[in-house]
């Protein structure tokens, strides 16, 4: 199988026993058996159908911003779309971004092109592809509001263009959560605006993040989805869990909706804190907190 992969991908972009702590915003995780660094769609079109044909497990990685990989690693293939598929292009009031482009960088390109509507994305640590999959959002904005179409590939290598309605966007979800599609490229439709006003709004939102969120510690951003009718951070705080820690993992004192790595956490520490928070909030308030974080591999 690896010989076949090396016929598709140059060997310098096929990594073995790659520490996933280098590729997630939590900065933890064991080794992936193999990581493939993708630089063009054609490589995906050839690779993914083959992996499905031989029943090989794989995982599509963007910026690793909502991912917790177990300390014992991942016995599969990580397909990384990060640095190799990150082109961003402006056409009139539209931005065409490849899935590996960072949301923050895309928002900056929009600002420089005097396009408004994407200010909310500045500071979100994920990639465009990941942002589409989970309908990322903040400060009353979300990807659903600005997405015109999404170019995806299915597991047979077929390319499809999905419009906004077909994407079935919801709160932190989309059709891609439940279908074997890989995001390749996104067309974002924005509005003409004033560059100085856009810049000012982005600075205000970044200041809000700095003042309210523990951005100086490795984390996956908001750890839990917002339960209907509640705020996850307040439930966790009211359950007396501010500062709750196991090993190097801790419920942030600054914002209880964040589980952070204080510097010495293992993936198991983080997972255990998340599970303890879920259990204690459920016991106290009969509310189930659903993680935004994806758990991958062996813990």
mmCIF file of C-alpha atoms in Angstrom:
data_model
loop_
_atom_site.group_PDB
_atom_site.id
_atom_site.type_symbol
_atom_site.label_atom_id
_atom_site.label_comp_id
_atom_site.label_asym_id
_atom_site.label_seq_id
_atom_site.Cartn_x
_atom_site.Cartn_y
_atom_site.Cartn_z
ATOM 1 C CA UNK A 1 0.000 0.000 0.000
ATOM 2 C CA UNK A 2 2.754 2.465 0.892
ATOM 3 C CA UNK A 3 4.509 1.699 -2.383
ATOM 4 C CA UNK A 4 1.295 2.625 -4.178
ATOM 5 C CA UNK A 5 1.000 5.864 -2.171
ATOM 6 C CA UNK A 6 4.581 6.816 -3.027
ATOM 7 C CA UNK A 7 3.723 6.464 -6.710
ATOM 8 C CA UNK A 8 1.098 9.175 -6.223
ATOM 9 C CA UNK A 9 2.777 11.420 -3.642
ATOM 10 C CA UNK A 10 6.502 12.342 -3.680
ATOM 11 C CA UNK A 11 8.283 10.496 -0.884
ATOM 12 C CA UNK A 12 9.294 13.709 0.897
ATOM 13 C CA UNK A 13 5.581 14.338 1.490
ATOM 14 C CA UNK A 14 4.891 10.886 2.937
ATOM 15 C CA UNK A 15 5.828 10.903 6.624
ATOM 16 C CA UNK A 16 5.939 7.896 8.918
ATOM 17 C CA UNK A 17 5.477 7.842 12.703
ATOM 18 C CA UNK A 18 4.687 11.564 12.658
ATOM 19 C CA UNK A 19 3.994 13.123 16.109
ATOM 20 C CA UNK A 20 0.502 14.617 16.009
ATOM 21 C CA UNK A 21 1.466 17.060 18.743
ATOM 22 C CA UNK A 22 3.043 19.054 15.888
ATOM 23 C CA UNK A 23 -0.248 19.264 14.018
ATOM 24 C CA UNK A 24 -2.957 20.081 16.575
ATOM 25 C CA UNK A 25 -3.670 23.281 18.476
ATOM 26 C CA UNK A 26 -3.820 21.274 21.732
ATOM 27 C CA UNK A 27 -0.105 20.466 21.143
ATOM 28 C CA UNK A 28 -0.567 16.874 22.310
ATOM 29 C CA UNK A 29 -0.998 13.490 20.642
ATOM 30 C CA UNK A 30 0.964 10.382 19.769
ATOM 31 C CA UNK A 31 2.302 9.358 16.388
ATOM 32 C CA UNK A 32 0.307 8.843 13.218
ATOM 33 C CA UNK A 33 1.386 5.683 11.445
ATOM 34 C CA UNK A 34 1.543 7.694 8.217
ATOM 35 C CA UNK A 35 0.877 11.294 7.199
ATOM 36 C CA UNK A 36 0.474 12.378 3.589
ATOM 37 C CA UNK A 37 0.924 16.055 2.716
ATOM 38 C CA UNK A 38 -1.360 16.944 -0.196
ATOM 39 C CA UNK A 39 -0.497 19.769 -2.578
ATOM 40 C CA UNK A 40 -3.052 19.384 -5.361
ATOM 41 C CA UNK A 41 -6.525 18.011 -5.960
ATOM 42 C CA UNK A 42 -5.302 15.427 -8.452
ATOM 43 C CA UNK A 43 -3.384 13.673 -5.667
ATOM 44 C CA UNK A 44 -6.555 13.391 -3.592
ATOM 45 C CA UNK A 45 -8.575 12.161 -6.560
ATOM 46 C CA UNK A 46 -6.152 9.280 -6.994
ATOM 47 C CA UNK A 47 -5.378 8.564 -3.330
ATOM 48 C CA UNK A 48 -8.766 8.575 -1.590
ATOM 49 C CA UNK A 49 -10.589 6.079 -3.862
ATOM 50 C CA UNK A 50 -7.619 3.716 -3.507
ATOM 51 C CA UNK A 51 -7.689 3.917 0.307
ATOM 52 C CA UNK A 52 -11.427 3.202 0.308
ATOM 53 C CA UNK A 53 -10.908 0.321 -2.097
ATOM 54 C CA UNK A 54 -8.363 -1.359 0.194
ATOM 55 C CA UNK A 55 -10.441 -0.479 3.281
ATOM 56 C CA UNK A 56 -7.670 1.632 4.815
ATOM 57 C CA UNK A 57 -8.718 4.001 7.591
ATOM 58 C CA UNK A 58 -7.787 7.654 7.048
ATOM 59 C CA UNK A 59 -8.526 11.087 8.485
ATOM 60 C CA UNK A 60 -8.654 14.455 6.705
ATOM 61 C CA UNK A 61 -6.649 17.081 8.600
ATOM 62 C CA UNK A 62 -6.909 20.838 8.230
ATOM 63 C CA UNK A 63 -5.340 22.985 10.934
ATOM 64 C CA UNK A 64 -5.995 20.469 13.729
ATOM 65 C CA UNK A 65 -7.876 23.079 15.724
ATOM 66 C CA UNK A 66 -10.754 20.929 16.954
ATOM 67 C CA UNK A 67 -8.865 17.652 17.180
ATOM 68 C CA UNK A 68 -7.587 15.595 20.120
ATOM 69 C CA UNK A 69 -5.331 12.699 19.095
ATOM 70 C CA UNK A 70 -4.701 9.987 21.669
ATOM 71 C CA UNK A 71 -1.292 9.537 23.303
ATOM 72 C CA UNK A 72 -0.971 6.071 21.744
ATOM 73 C CA UNK A 73 -1.349 7.589 18.301
ATOM 74 C CA UNK A 74 -3.427 6.847 15.241
ATOM 75 C CA UNK A 75 -3.097 3.588 13.326
ATOM 76 C CA UNK A 76 -4.195 5.010 10.005
ATOM 77 C CA UNK A 77 -3.301 7.605 7.420
ATOM 78 C CA UNK A 78 -3.566 11.316 8.108
ATOM 79 C CA UNK A 79 -4.264 13.238 4.895
ATOM 80 C CA UNK A 80 -3.122 16.806 5.502
ATOM 81 C CA UNK A 81 -4.641 19.565 3.379
ATOM 82 C CA UNK A 82 -2.998 22.384 5.328
ATOM 83 C CA UNK A 83 0.019 24.125 3.830
ATOM 84 C CA UNK A 84 -0.289 22.543 0.390
ATOM 85 C CA UNK A 85 -3.850 23.594 -0.439
ATOM 86 C CA UNK A 86 -4.134 27.111 0.945
ATOM 87 C CA UNK A 87 -4.556 29.405 -2.047
ATOM 88 C CA UNK A 88 -6.899 32.393 -1.675
ATOM 89 C CA UNK A 89 -8.173 34.355 -4.682
ATOM 90 C CA UNK A 90 -10.390 37.449 -4.898
ATOM 91 C CA UNK A 91 -12.865 37.882 -7.771
ATOM 92 C CA UNK A 92 -15.084 40.959 -7.480
ATOM 93 C CA UNK A 93 -17.039 40.477 -4.237
ATOM 94 C CA UNK A 94 -16.198 36.789 -3.949
ATOM 95 C CA UNK A 95 -13.310 34.982 -2.321
ATOM 96 C CA UNK A 96 -12.298 31.569 -3.626
ATOM 97 C CA UNK A 97 -10.336 29.749 -0.930
ATOM 98 C CA UNK A 98 -8.865 26.261 -0.894
ATOM 99 C CA UNK A 99 -9.759 24.133 2.090
ATOM 100 C CA UNK A 100 -6.318 24.385 3.718
ATOM 101 C CA UNK A 101 -6.377 28.198 3.879
ATOM 102 C CA UNK A 102 -6.700 29.532 7.423
ATOM 103 C CA UNK A 103 -9.916 31.318 8.325
ATOM 104 C CA UNK A 104 -8.038 34.225 9.866
ATOM 105 C CA UNK A 105 -5.820 34.661 6.798
ATOM 106 C CA UNK A 106 -8.875 34.531 4.539
ATOM 107 C CA UNK A 107 -10.555 37.224 6.658
ATOM 108 C CA UNK A 108 -7.435 39.388 6.289
ATOM 109 C CA UNK A 109 -7.504 38.949 2.491
ATOM 110 C CA UNK A 110 -11.165 39.998 2.539
ATOM 111 C CA UNK A 111 -10.297 43.088 4.543
ATOM 112 C CA UNK A 112 -7.495 44.058 2.165
ATOM 113 C CA UNK A 113 -9.919 43.656 -0.766
ATOM 114 C CA UNK A 114 -12.403 45.910 1.040
ATOM 115 C CA UNK A 115 -14.926 43.085 1.423
ATOM 116 C CA UNK A 116 -17.065 42.896 4.545
ATOM 117 C CA UNK A 117 -18.952 39.981 6.110
ATOM 118 C CA UNK A 118 -16.091 37.780 7.266
ATOM 119 C CA UNK A 119 -14.853 39.855 10.190
ATOM 120 C CA UNK A 120 -16.280 37.303 12.660
ATOM 121 C CA UNK A 121 -13.745 34.699 11.466
ATOM 122 C CA UNK A 122 -10.652 36.625 12.556
ATOM 123 C CA UNK A 123 -9.072 34.729 15.423
ATOM 124 C CA UNK A 124 -10.881 31.439 14.731
ATOM 125 C CA UNK A 125 -7.950 28.994 14.640
ATOM 126 C CA UNK A 126 -9.286 26.593 12.022
ATOM 127 C CA UNK A 127 -8.972 26.160 8.269
ATOM 128 C CA UNK A 128 -11.598 27.094 5.703
ATOM 129 C CA UNK A 129 -12.363 23.416 5.090
ATOM 130 C CA UNK A 130 -12.823 22.679 8.773
ATOM 131 C CA UNK A 131 -14.846 25.864 9.159
ATOM 132 C CA UNK A 132 -17.217 24.708 6.437
ATOM 133 C CA UNK A 133 -17.582 21.196 7.860
ATOM 134 C CA UNK A 134 -18.627 22.504 11.285
ATOM 135 C CA UNK A 135 -20.185 25.807 10.159
ATOM 136 C CA UNK A 136 -17.704 27.681 12.320
ATOM 137 C CA UNK A 137 -18.837 30.952 13.792
ATOM 138 C CA UNK A 138 -18.375 33.613 16.440
ATOM 139 C CA UNK A 139 -19.864 36.944 17.467
ATOM 140 C CA UNK A 140 -23.169 36.445 15.593
ATOM 141 C CA UNK A 141 -21.430 35.401 12.377
ATOM 142 C CA UNK A 142 -21.069 31.945 10.837
ATOM 143 C CA UNK A 143 -19.855 30.390 7.604
ATOM 144 C CA UNK A 144 -23.431 29.683 6.494
ATOM 145 C CA UNK A 145 -24.016 33.420 6.066
ATOM 146 C CA UNK A 146 -21.220 33.937 3.539
ATOM 147 C CA UNK A 147 -20.872 30.589 1.717
ATOM 148 C CA UNK A 148 -22.099 30.572 -1.862
ATOM 149 C CA UNK A 149 -20.854 27.133 -2.904
ATOM 150 C CA UNK A 150 -18.536 24.349 -1.792
ATOM 151 C CA UNK A 151 -16.461 22.143 -4.078
ATOM 152 C CA UNK A 152 -16.200 18.653 -2.579
ATOM 153 C CA UNK A 153 -14.956 15.213 -3.515
ATOM 154 C CA UNK A 154 -16.703 11.977 -2.627
ATOM 155 C CA UNK A 155 -14.942 8.753 -1.685
ATOM 156 C CA UNK A 156 -14.925 7.568 -5.320
ATOM 157 C CA UNK A 157 -13.050 10.696 -6.384
ATOM 158 C CA UNK A 158 -16.062 12.375 -8.005
ATOM 159 C CA UNK A 159 -16.129 16.193 -7.803
ATOM 160 C CA UNK A 160 -19.398 17.882 -6.771
ATOM 161 C CA UNK A 161 -20.414 21.508 -6.315
ATOM 162 C CA UNK A 162 -22.829 22.011 -3.412
ATOM 163 C CA UNK A 163 -24.743 25.269 -3.054
ATOM 164 C CA UNK A 164 -25.590 26.857 0.287
ATOM 165 C CA UNK A 165 -28.960 25.111 0.652
ATOM 166 C CA UNK A 166 -27.504 21.699 -0.225
ATOM 167 C CA UNK A 167 -24.884 22.123 2.523
ATOM 168 C CA UNK A 168 -27.578 21.736 5.210
ATOM 169 C CA UNK A 169 -25.775 24.142 7.526
ATOM 170 C CA UNK A 170 -26.862 24.099 11.161
ATOM 171 C CA UNK A 171 -25.339 24.993 14.505
ATOM 172 C CA UNK A 172 -21.776 23.618 14.268
ATOM 173 C CA UNK A 173 -22.762 21.152 11.586
ATOM 174 C CA UNK A 174 -23.244 20.651 7.852
ATOM 175 C CA UNK A 175 -24.038 17.852 5.418
ATOM 176 C CA UNK A 176 -20.324 16.945 5.441
ATOM 177 C CA UNK A 177 -20.563 15.863 9.081
ATOM 178 C CA UNK A 178 -22.698 12.931 7.937
ATOM 179 C CA UNK A 179 -21.469 12.268 4.393
ATOM 180 C CA UNK A 180 -18.056 11.085 3.144
ATOM 181 C CA UNK A 181 -17.230 14.358 1.375
ATOM 182 C CA UNK A 182 -13.882 16.149 1.438
ATOM 183 C CA UNK A 183 -13.940 19.936 1.087
ATOM 184 C CA UNK A 184 -11.608 21.103 -1.685
ATOM 185 C CA UNK A 185 -12.536 24.737 -2.267
ATOM 186 C CA UNK A 186 -15.098 27.281 -1.104
ATOM 187 C CA UNK A 187 -16.643 30.317 -2.787
ATOM 188 C CA UNK A 188 -17.487 33.000 -0.223
ATOM 189 C CA UNK A 189 -19.797 35.838 -1.228
ATOM 190 C CA UNK A 190 -19.133 39.083 0.626
ATOM 191 C CA UNK A 191 -20.151 42.728 0.312
ATOM 192 C CA UNK A 192 -18.148 45.789 -0.629
ATOM 193 C CA UNK A 193 -17.180 47.741 2.459
ATOM 194 C CA UNK A 194 -14.852 50.325 3.912
ATOM 195 C CA UNK A 195 -11.399 48.921 4.624
ATOM 196 C CA UNK A 196 -10.868 51.085 7.718
ATOM 197 C CA UNK A 197 -14.251 50.108 9.189
ATOM 198 C CA UNK A 198 -13.555 46.442 8.489
ATOM 199 C CA UNK A 199 -10.126 46.708 10.118
ATOM 200 C CA UNK A 200 -11.613 48.444 13.166
ATOM 201 C CA UNK A 201 -14.269 45.758 13.621
ATOM 202 C CA UNK A 202 -11.669 42.998 13.324
ATOM 203 C CA UNK A 203 -9.501 44.676 15.952
ATOM 204 C CA UNK A 204 -12.494 45.008 18.286
ATOM 205 C CA UNK A 205 -13.317 41.311 17.915
ATOM 206 C CA UNK A 206 -9.688 40.308 18.494
ATOM 207 C CA UNK A 207 -9.609 42.460 21.631
ATOM 208 C CA UNK A 208 -12.742 40.669 22.850
ATOM 209 C CA UNK A 209 -10.996 37.342 22.304
ATOM 210 C CA UNK A 210 -7.870 38.469 24.122
ATOM 211 C CA UNK A 211 -9.834 39.787 27.091
ATOM 212 C CA UNK A 212 -12.250 36.869 27.466
ATOM 213 C CA UNK A 213 -10.477 33.789 26.113
ATOM 214 C CA UNK A 214 -7.287 31.951 27.192
ATOM 215 C CA UNK A 215 -5.595 32.384 23.830
ATOM 216 C CA UNK A 216 -2.137 32.167 25.421
ATOM 217 C CA UNK A 217 -2.614 28.440 26.168
ATOM 218 C CA UNK A 218 -2.915 25.556 23.698
ATOM 219 C CA UNK A 219 -6.566 24.553 23.307
ATOM 220 C CA UNK A 220 -9.160 23.641 20.703
ATOM 221 C CA UNK A 221 -11.066 26.871 21.150
ATOM 222 C CA UNK A 222 -14.528 26.388 22.652
ATOM 223 C CA UNK A 223 -14.503 22.820 23.919
ATOM 224 C CA UNK A 224 -18.268 22.289 23.963
ATOM 225 C CA UNK A 225 -21.174 23.191 21.724
ATOM 226 C CA UNK A 226 -23.672 25.635 23.197
ATOM 227 C CA UNK A 227 -26.568 23.582 24.622
ATOM 228 C CA UNK A 228 -29.967 24.924 23.634
ATOM 229 C CA UNK A 229 -31.119 27.510 26.137
ATOM 230 C CA UNK A 230 -27.810 27.618 28.023
ATOM 231 C CA UNK A 231 -24.185 28.712 27.784
ATOM 232 C CA UNK A 232 -21.661 25.902 28.244
ATOM 233 C CA UNK A 233 -19.143 28.127 30.070
ATOM 234 C CA UNK A 234 -21.714 29.307 32.629
ATOM 235 C CA UNK A 235 -22.965 25.778 33.314
ATOM 236 C CA UNK A 236 -19.373 24.651 33.914
ATOM 237 C CA UNK A 237 -18.668 27.624 36.171
ATOM 238 C CA UNK A 238 -21.924 27.153 38.122
ATOM 239 C CA UNK A 239 -20.998 23.490 38.612
ATOM 240 C CA UNK A 240 -17.922 24.717 40.494
ATOM 241 C CA UNK A 241 -15.470 23.549 37.855
ATOM 242 C CA UNK A 242 -13.529 26.754 37.172
ATOM 243 C CA UNK A 243 -9.855 25.756 37.354
ATOM 244 C CA UNK A 244 -10.669 22.029 37.620
ATOM 245 C CA UNK A 245 -7.585 20.136 36.495
ATOM 246 C CA UNK A 246 -6.171 16.694 35.898
ATOM 247 C CA UNK A 247 -2.454 16.543 35.183
ATOM 248 C CA UNK A 248 -1.641 19.411 32.831
ATOM 249 C CA UNK A 249 -5.206 19.800 31.541
ATOM 250 C CA UNK A 250 -7.392 22.466 33.112
ATOM 251 C CA UNK A 251 -10.742 24.190 32.810
ATOM 252 C CA UNK A 252 -9.662 27.732 32.049
ATOM 253 C CA UNK A 253 -10.044 30.225 34.887
ATOM 254 C CA UNK A 254 -10.554 32.944 32.275
ATOM 255 C CA UNK A 255 -13.345 31.203 30.331
ATOM 256 C CA UNK A 256 -14.839 27.969 31.645
ATOM 257 C CA UNK A 257 -15.895 26.907 28.164
ATOM 258 C CA UNK A 258 -12.247 26.204 27.320
ATOM 259 C CA UNK A 259 -10.206 23.184 28.389
ATOM 260 C CA UNK A 260 -6.565 24.148 28.055
ATOM 261 C CA UNK A 261 -3.160 22.519 28.032
ATOM 262 C CA UNK A 262 -1.146 24.327 30.700
ATOM 263 C CA UNK A 263 2.031 22.947 29.155
ATOM 264 C CA UNK A 264 2.380 19.408 30.492
ATOM 265 C CA UNK A 265 -0.969 17.846 29.567
ATOM 266 C CA UNK A 266 -1.334 14.505 27.873
ATOM 267 C CA UNK A 267 -4.224 13.754 25.546
ATOM 268 C CA UNK A 268 -5.573 11.444 28.242
ATOM 269 C CA UNK A 269 -5.543 14.332 30.765
ATOM 270 C CA UNK A 270 -7.548 16.521 28.390
ATOM 271 C CA UNK A 271 -10.024 13.759 27.553
ATOM 272 C CA UNK A 272 -10.532 13.002 31.228
ATOM 273 C CA UNK A 273 -11.201 16.654 32.093
ATOM 274 C CA UNK A 274 -13.736 16.867 29.244
ATOM 275 C CA UNK A 275 -15.505 13.719 30.459
ATOM 276 C CA UNK A 276 -15.497 14.853 34.104
ATOM 277 C CA UNK A 277 -16.993 18.199 33.105
ATOM 278 C CA UNK A 278 -19.700 16.441 31.104
ATOM 279 C CA UNK A 279 -20.538 14.140 34.011
ATOM 280 C CA UNK A 280 -20.653 16.846 36.680
ATOM 281 C CA UNK A 281 -22.739 19.253 34.571
ATOM 282 C CA UNK A 282 -25.145 16.415 33.732
ATOM 283 C CA UNK A 283 -25.472 15.489 37.420
ATOM 284 C CA UNK A 284 -25.999 19.091 38.530
ATOM 285 C CA UNK A 285 -28.200 20.508 35.746
ATOM 286 C CA UNK A 286 -29.423 17.486 33.723
ATOM 287 C CA UNK A 287 -27.821 19.054 30.640
ATOM 288 C CA UNK A 288 -25.579 17.036 28.324
ATOM 289 C CA UNK A 289 -22.609 18.987 26.979
ATOM 290 C CA UNK A 290 -21.552 17.839 23.522
ATOM 291 C CA UNK A 291 -17.870 18.351 22.684
ATOM 292 C CA UNK A 292 -16.887 20.269 19.566
ATOM 293 C CA UNK A 293 -13.605 18.365 19.802
ATOM 294 C CA UNK A 294 -13.073 15.263 17.651
ATOM 295 C CA UNK A 295 -11.344 12.354 19.426
ATOM 296 C CA UNK A 296 -9.012 10.370 17.186
ATOM 297 C CA UNK A 297 -6.808 7.349 17.771
ATOM 298 C CA UNK A 298 -5.938 5.416 20.909
ATOM 299 C CA UNK A 299 -5.860 7.060 24.318
#
